[in-house]
């Protein structure tokens, strides 16, 4: 799915990072908005572009597990085991931060998030740049993450100095975040590595952090919000019949099923039945629905189970501002 990027473009992007600029680049999860993690002024530009509060920490992307020692200290042995099994890949480890890591990156916390991404373009960029790249998802604060270069341009326009376009991201949902800084490993955000897979290395599947955990915008109730109000429903076919409400706009539907009949007041999208493909398409579908001018987006709840945890998490947050009630709403 990934399309190659010419080496000259990678070299140009690495030069922009060295001069303190912003480079949007593909990862296997979502596009990142990158800056030199060792430069406070470069990192400040990320916060300005995203409109992100300064106390929300960033993930530092590094080329190889060995580079973690530059950013973290007191690294527990299990971190190396997890790195050997899941890096490069969609797992972010929260570790105690090394001296000299800027508050701008960690949001002033005593910990730092680290990840070795798997996407070939991200890896080439990290090699060419030679340092750590601080990168949040390439979306404005609170908005749906970007899974194509066109999404990044729609979010930021010319604010970003360079966008490396490698097509659509393979996973489409952000990395799993595992906090290793406390007494027990805790998942702060479900993602591309499931809790079962983590459990194979940890001995037991880790639990989720309580709401009193560290500051993670991805855990705010109304993060990942599309423009069209999103309602989670158990049977889209039943609810969709009620649309459009008199004088109202049509409804959009994301369902795992085919529509039973042509529903005049609905635009129906049948989503893939496997969690990986569903996650890969989700953000692009939410952005597409936002161009349709629908009054509501009805999303049928996917199946339960650990393989679906990341999808459920993002859907619940996307519905955060719209409530979860059944029945035709405003
Ligand atoms: O897949 C991903 O993780 C993507 C790609 C670009 O790597 N990045 C991403 O970054 O999703 P962002 O900033 O949108 O989400 C990272 C999350 C944030 O919610 C942030 O608060 C959390 O990671 N985080 C980063 N450092 C942390 C720390 N030291 N302690 C707790 N949470 C942290
Ligand atoms: Mg984000």
Short mmCIF file of N, CA and C in Angstrom, two decimals, residues 3 12 49 51 79 103-105 134-135 160 167 173 220 226 241 247 256 262 265 277 310-311 327:
data_model
loop_
_atom_site.label_atom_id
_atom_site.label_comp_id
_atom_site.label_asym_id
_atom_site.label_seq_id
_atom_site.Cartn_x
_atom_site.Cartn_y
_atom_site.Cartn_z
N UNK A 3 3.61 3.81 -1.02
CA UNK A 3 4.32 4.16 -2.25
C UNK A 3 5.68 4.77 -1.88
N UNK A 12 15.93 16.15 1.61
CA UNK A 12 15.43 17.52 1.80
C UNK A 12 14.67 17.62 3.13
N UNK A 49 1.38 24.73 15.69
CA UNK A 49 0.65 24.28 14.49
C UNK A 49 -0.59 23.49 14.87
N UNK A 51 -2.22 23.56 17.80
CA UNK A 51 -3.10 24.17 18.78
C UNK A 51 -3.21 23.26 19.99
N UNK A 79 11.39 -3.79 28.94
CA UNK A 79 11.31 -2.84 27.82
C UNK A 79 12.11 -3.36 26.63
N UNK A 103 11.47 19.65 28.61
CA UNK A 103 10.09 19.67 29.10
C UNK A 103 9.11 19.84 27.94
N UNK A 104 9.56 20.53 26.90
CA UNK A 104 8.69 20.77 25.74
C UNK A 104 8.21 19.44 25.15
N UNK A 105 9.06 18.41 25.20
CA UNK A 105 8.72 17.10 24.64
C UNK A 105 7.85 16.31 25.61
N UNK A 134 10.39 14.15 17.38
CA UNK A 134 9.17 14.28 18.17
C UNK A 134 8.01 14.45 17.20
N UNK A 135 7.00 13.61 17.33
CA UNK A 135 5.89 13.71 16.37
C UNK A 135 4.58 13.24 16.98
N UNK A 160 3.11 23.52 7.47
CA UNK A 160 4.11 22.46 7.51
C UNK A 160 5.09 22.68 6.36
N UNK A 167 1.25 7.60 0.41
CA UNK A 167 -0.05 6.95 0.30
C UNK A 167 -0.69 6.72 1.67
N UNK A 173 -4.85 3.44 12.70
CA UNK A 173 -5.12 3.89 14.07
C UNK A 173 -3.77 4.03 14.78
N UNK A 220 -8.87 11.75 26.41
CA UNK A 220 -9.96 12.66 26.72
C UNK A 220 -11.24 12.12 26.10
N UNK A 226 -15.08 14.01 14.71
CA UNK A 226 -15.43 14.49 13.37
C UNK A 226 -16.43 15.65 13.45
N UNK A 241 -34.03 3.90 9.46
CA UNK A 241 -35.37 4.09 8.89
C UNK A 241 -36.01 5.38 9.38
N UNK A 247 -37.81 17.71 7.99
CA UNK A 247 -37.06 18.97 7.86
C UNK A 247 -35.59 18.82 8.13
N UNK A 256 -21.40 -2.83 9.60
CA UNK A 256 -20.71 -4.02 9.12
C UNK A 256 -21.58 -4.79 8.13
N UNK A 262 -32.98 0.16 -0.10
CA UNK A 262 -32.54 1.53 -0.36
C UNK A 262 -33.25 2.45 0.63
N UNK A 265 -33.23 8.44 3.03
CA UNK A 265 -32.64 9.47 3.88
C UNK A 265 -31.26 9.10 4.40
N UNK A 277 -8.67 -4.15 9.06
CA UNK A 277 -9.14 -3.39 7.89
C UNK A 277 -10.10 -2.29 8.32
N UNK A 310 -9.01 -1.23 20.05
CA UNK A 310 -8.59 0.09 19.56
C UNK A 310 -9.72 0.76 18.79
N UNK A 311 -10.45 0.00 17.99
CA UNK A 311 -11.57 0.57 17.23
C UNK A 311 -12.65 1.08 18.18
N UNK A 327 -32.05 5.90 18.81
CA UNK A 327 -33.20 6.66 18.34
C UNK A 327 -32.78 7.91 17.60
#
